[in-house]
Amino acid sequence: MPEDILKIITAGLVFAAALATFHQASTNDHPDESVIQGADIIWTLPDEERQRCLNELSGRVYDKFVSFNYNSVLNLKEWWDNINNFGPSYGYYANAKKTWLVVKEAHYTSALSAFHGTNLNITTTGKPHLGAPLGTQSFVTQYVKAKIDNWHIPHCYYPATCSISHIATTQPHAAYSALTHGLVHKWSYLARTVPDITRLFQPLEDVIRTKFIPCLTGRAPPNDLERNLLSLPPRLGGLGIPNPTITSDTEYTASRSVCKPLYNLILLHDSSYPTEAIEQQVKAKKEVHSFKLKHSQGSASNLRSQLANSTQRSMDLAQEKGASNWLTTLPIDENGFTLHKEGAFRDAIALRYGWLQSNIPSICTCGKSFTVEHALSCPLGGFPSIRHNEIRDLTANLMTVVCHVSIEPHLQPITGETIPAMTANTEEGA
């Protein structure tokens, strides 16, 4: 991105940086509690004319901004006046009614006085900015609690997790994909932008463990080992249903690491995006990816040693290449990727972890105990016939390339016909 465009973008966001600088200079506190938002930019000029305006405006507004030392509200007000004086000539309009100034109690009176008559909104508590709360600790806590309650409390306007749990009773595959491909990323974003909120995620984890997973699997709520197993990525034998009380701190640390080069540029009022910063971010992303991979592998290894031998074997099989593709694939019905509840999705989950399927007999018709292994080999069951028919159909399909082949048709029901042979079996489906 050209430097001048970055300058004007920085000018559009400058209230946040200016106020952050003012906070830091006046209180020596971390500037994260300050934000201004609501400026609108309208660009309708041709490219060459717009570039000329960017150069001129960056010289009249941006350069004046970086030369200021925001140690008082008056200096901040002076810059606001410059934006309103010079901006409209270049298509830049600051919307005061949509702009919020977040200040500490000590500066509230002076802020009211300095910005009197500007229609600017001023608060001492905080405001959400790009989906994350900025303000006092009580405001941040209240905002995060409201977000999480909105995801799990049934009487909320949009009880996301409870709605998905309800859907999971009839359409578990769709509900699973909605959680892992959608809702998980909402609380991951919140965890990446707000620090120290692990304990606030506990109600959400309780709903996942006691409502969503039982509705998804058709089983009782998982114990601690099973919950840890299901939280692993599918490629490591899990279902990819993370525990937000465990991952929130890691997500925030990773976000800080990747954003640190940009954070330093903003504090330095540097409008450029140098190659060095790009390389630092690329390196940070690789380190975060490597750390998460090693951490997941370590968790899987430690968990495996605590599981029963049969579950360890199931976990090893689930880690085979391609064994978990059906979990990460979107359930697109027109492509035949949708699994229905009983005979497909829940049975597949049960087979994956060696759990006993629901609604199956305890004793086989041959008199032996009914297990998955026995069902696949019992001569009185239908699975040997199904395997035989699959091979038959495949062979017939291949042979049609060179000759005409017909598959043996199903026997038709007897409707009055007389069978001469005394030994003929005339029962239905014989």
Coordinates of C-alpha atoms in Angstrom, one line a residue, residues 76-246:
L76 CA -6.4 17.1 20.9
K77 CA -9.2 19.6 20.3
E78 CA -6.9 21.6 18.0
W79 CA -6.2 18.6 15.9
W80 CA -10.0 17.8 15.7
D81 CA -10.5 21.3 14.4
N82 CA -7.8 20.8 11.8
I83 CA -9.5 17.7 10.5
N84 CA -12.9 19.5 10.3
N85 CA -11.3 22.5 8.6
F86 CA -9.1 20.8 6.0
G87 CA -10.9 17.4 5.5
P88 CA -14.0 18.5 3.6
S89 CA -12.0 20.1 0.9
Y90 CA -10.5 16.7 0.1
G91 CA -13.6 14.6 0.6
Y92 CA -12.9 13.7 4.2
Y93 CA -15.8 14.2 6.7
A94 CA -15.5 13.4 10.4
N95 CA -18.9 12.4 11.8
A96 CA -19.0 13.7 15.4
K97 CA -22.3 12.1 16.2
K98 CA -20.7 8.6 15.5
T99 CA -17.5 9.5 17.3
W100 CA -16.8 8.5 20.9
L101 CA -14.1 10.0 23.1
V102 CA -13.2 7.7 26.0
V103 CA -11.4 9.5 28.8
K104 CA -10.5 8.8 32.4
E105 CA -12.4 10.5 35.2
A106 CA -9.7 13.0 35.8
H107 CA -10.0 14.4 32.3
Y108 CA -13.8 14.2 31.9
T109 CA -14.5 17.9 32.9
S110 CA -11.8 19.3 30.7
A111 CA -12.9 17.1 27.8
L112 CA -16.5 18.4 28.1
S113 CA -15.3 21.9 28.2
A114 CA -12.9 21.6 25.2
F115 CA -15.4 19.7 23.0
H116 CA -18.5 21.7 23.9
G117 CA -20.7 22.3 20.9
T118 CA -19.0 19.7 18.7
N119 CA -21.7 16.9 19.1
L120 CA -18.9 14.6 20.1
N121 CA -19.8 11.7 22.5
I122 CA -17.7 11.6 25.6
T123 CA -17.7 8.7 28.2
T124 CA -15.6 7.6 31.1
T125 CA -16.6 3.9 31.0
G126 CA -15.8 2.5 27.6
K127 CA -17.1 1.5 24.2
P128 CA -16.8 -1.5 21.9
H129 CA -14.4 -1.1 19.0
L130 CA -14.3 -3.6 16.1
G131 CA -16.0 -6.2 18.3
A132 CA -13.7 -5.8 21.4
P133 CA -14.3 -3.7 24.5
L134 CA -12.0 -0.7 25.3
G135 CA -12.5 1.1 28.6
T136 CA -12.5 0.4 32.4
Q137 CA -12.1 -3.1 33.7
S138 CA -15.7 -3.2 34.9
F139 CA -16.9 -2.2 31.4
V140 CA -14.7 -4.8 29.8
T141 CA -16.0 -7.5 32.1
Q142 CA -19.6 -6.5 31.6
Y143 CA -19.2 -6.5 27.8
V144 CA -17.5 -9.9 27.7
K145 CA -20.2 -11.5 30.1
A146 CA -22.9 -10.1 27.9
K147 CA -21.3 -11.6 24.8
I148 CA -20.9 -15.0 26.3
D149 CA -24.4 -15.0 27.8
N150 CA -25.6 -14.2 24.3
W151 CA -24.0 -17.4 23.2
H152 CA -25.4 -19.8 25.8
I153 CA -28.3 -18.5 27.9
P154 CA -31.6 -19.8 26.5
H155 CA -33.7 -16.7 27.2
C156 CA -31.3 -14.4 25.3
Y157 CA -32.3 -13.0 21.9
Y158 CA -29.8 -15.1 20.1
P159 CA -28.8 -18.1 22.2
A160 CA -26.3 -19.5 19.7
T161 CA -25.0 -22.5 21.6
C162 CA -28.3 -23.6 22.9
S163 CA -29.9 -23.2 19.5
I164 CA -27.1 -25.4 18.0
S165 CA -27.6 -27.9 20.8
H166 CA -31.3 -28.1 19.9
I167 CA -30.5 -28.6 16.2
A168 CA -27.9 -31.2 17.1
T169 CA -30.7 -33.5 18.4
T170 CA -32.1 -33.9 14.9
Q171 CA -29.2 -32.7 12.6
P172 CA -25.9 -33.4 14.5
H173 CA -23.7 -33.1 11.4
A174 CA -25.1 -29.6 10.5
A175 CA -24.8 -28.5 14.1
Y176 CA -21.2 -29.8 14.5
S177 CA -20.2 -27.9 11.3
A178 CA -21.9 -24.7 12.5
L179 CA -20.0 -24.8 15.8
T180 CA -16.6 -25.7 14.4
H181 CA -16.7 -23.6 11.3
G182 CA -18.6 -20.6 12.7
L183 CA -19.3 -20.1 16.4
V184 CA -15.9 -21.2 17.6
H185 CA -14.3 -18.3 15.6
K186 CA -16.5 -15.8 17.4
W187 CA -15.2 -16.6 20.8
S188 CA -11.7 -17.1 19.4
Y189 CA -11.8 -13.5 18.2
L190 CA -13.0 -12.3 21.6
A191 CA -10.2 -14.2 23.3
R192 CA -7.6 -12.8 20.9
T193 CA -8.6 -9.2 21.6
V194 CA -9.3 -9.2 25.4
P195 CA -6.8 -10.4 28.0
D196 CA -7.5 -12.3 31.2
I197 CA -11.1 -13.5 30.5
T198 CA -10.5 -17.3 31.0
R199 CA -12.8 -17.5 34.0
L200 CA -15.6 -15.7 32.1
F201 CA -15.7 -18.5 29.5
Q202 CA -16.7 -21.1 32.1
P203 CA -20.5 -20.8 31.6
L204 CA -20.0 -21.4 27.9
E205 CA -17.8 -24.4 28.5
D206 CA -20.5 -25.8 30.8
V207 CA -23.1 -25.6 28.1
I208 CA -20.8 -27.2 25.6
R209 CA -20.0 -30.1 27.9
T210 CA -23.5 -30.7 29.4
K211 CA -25.8 -29.8 26.5
F212 CA -24.1 -29.6 23.1
I213 CA -21.9 -32.7 23.2
P214 CA -24.6 -35.0 24.6
C215 CA -27.0 -33.8 21.9
L216 CA -24.4 -34.3 19.3
T217 CA -23.3 -37.8 20.3
G218 CA -26.5 -39.1 21.8
R219 CA -24.5 -40.1 24.9
A220 CA -24.2 -38.8 28.5
P221 CA -21.9 -35.7 29.1
P222 CA -18.3 -36.7 28.7
N223 CA -15.9 -37.1 31.6
D224 CA -12.7 -35.1 31.8
L225 CA -10.6 -37.5 29.6
E226 CA -13.3 -37.7 27.0
R227 CA -13.7 -33.9 27.0
N228 CA -10.0 -33.4 26.5
L229 CA -10.0 -36.0 23.7
L230 CA -12.9 -34.2 21.9
S231 CA -11.1 -30.9 22.2
L232 CA -8.1 -32.1 20.1
P233 CA -8.0 -31.2 16.4
P234 CA -9.5 -33.9 14.1
R235 CA -6.1 -34.8 12.6
L236 CA -5.0 -35.8 16.1
G237 CA -8.0 -37.9 16.9
G238 CA -10.3 -35.3 18.4
L239 CA -13.5 -33.5 17.1
G240 CA -12.0 -30.0 17.2
I241 CA -14.5 -28.7 19.8
P242 CA -12.1 -26.5 21.8
N243 CA -12.4 -25.8 25.5
P244 CA -12.5 -21.9 25.6
T245 CA -11.3 -21.8 29.2
I246 CA -8.1 -23.5 28.1

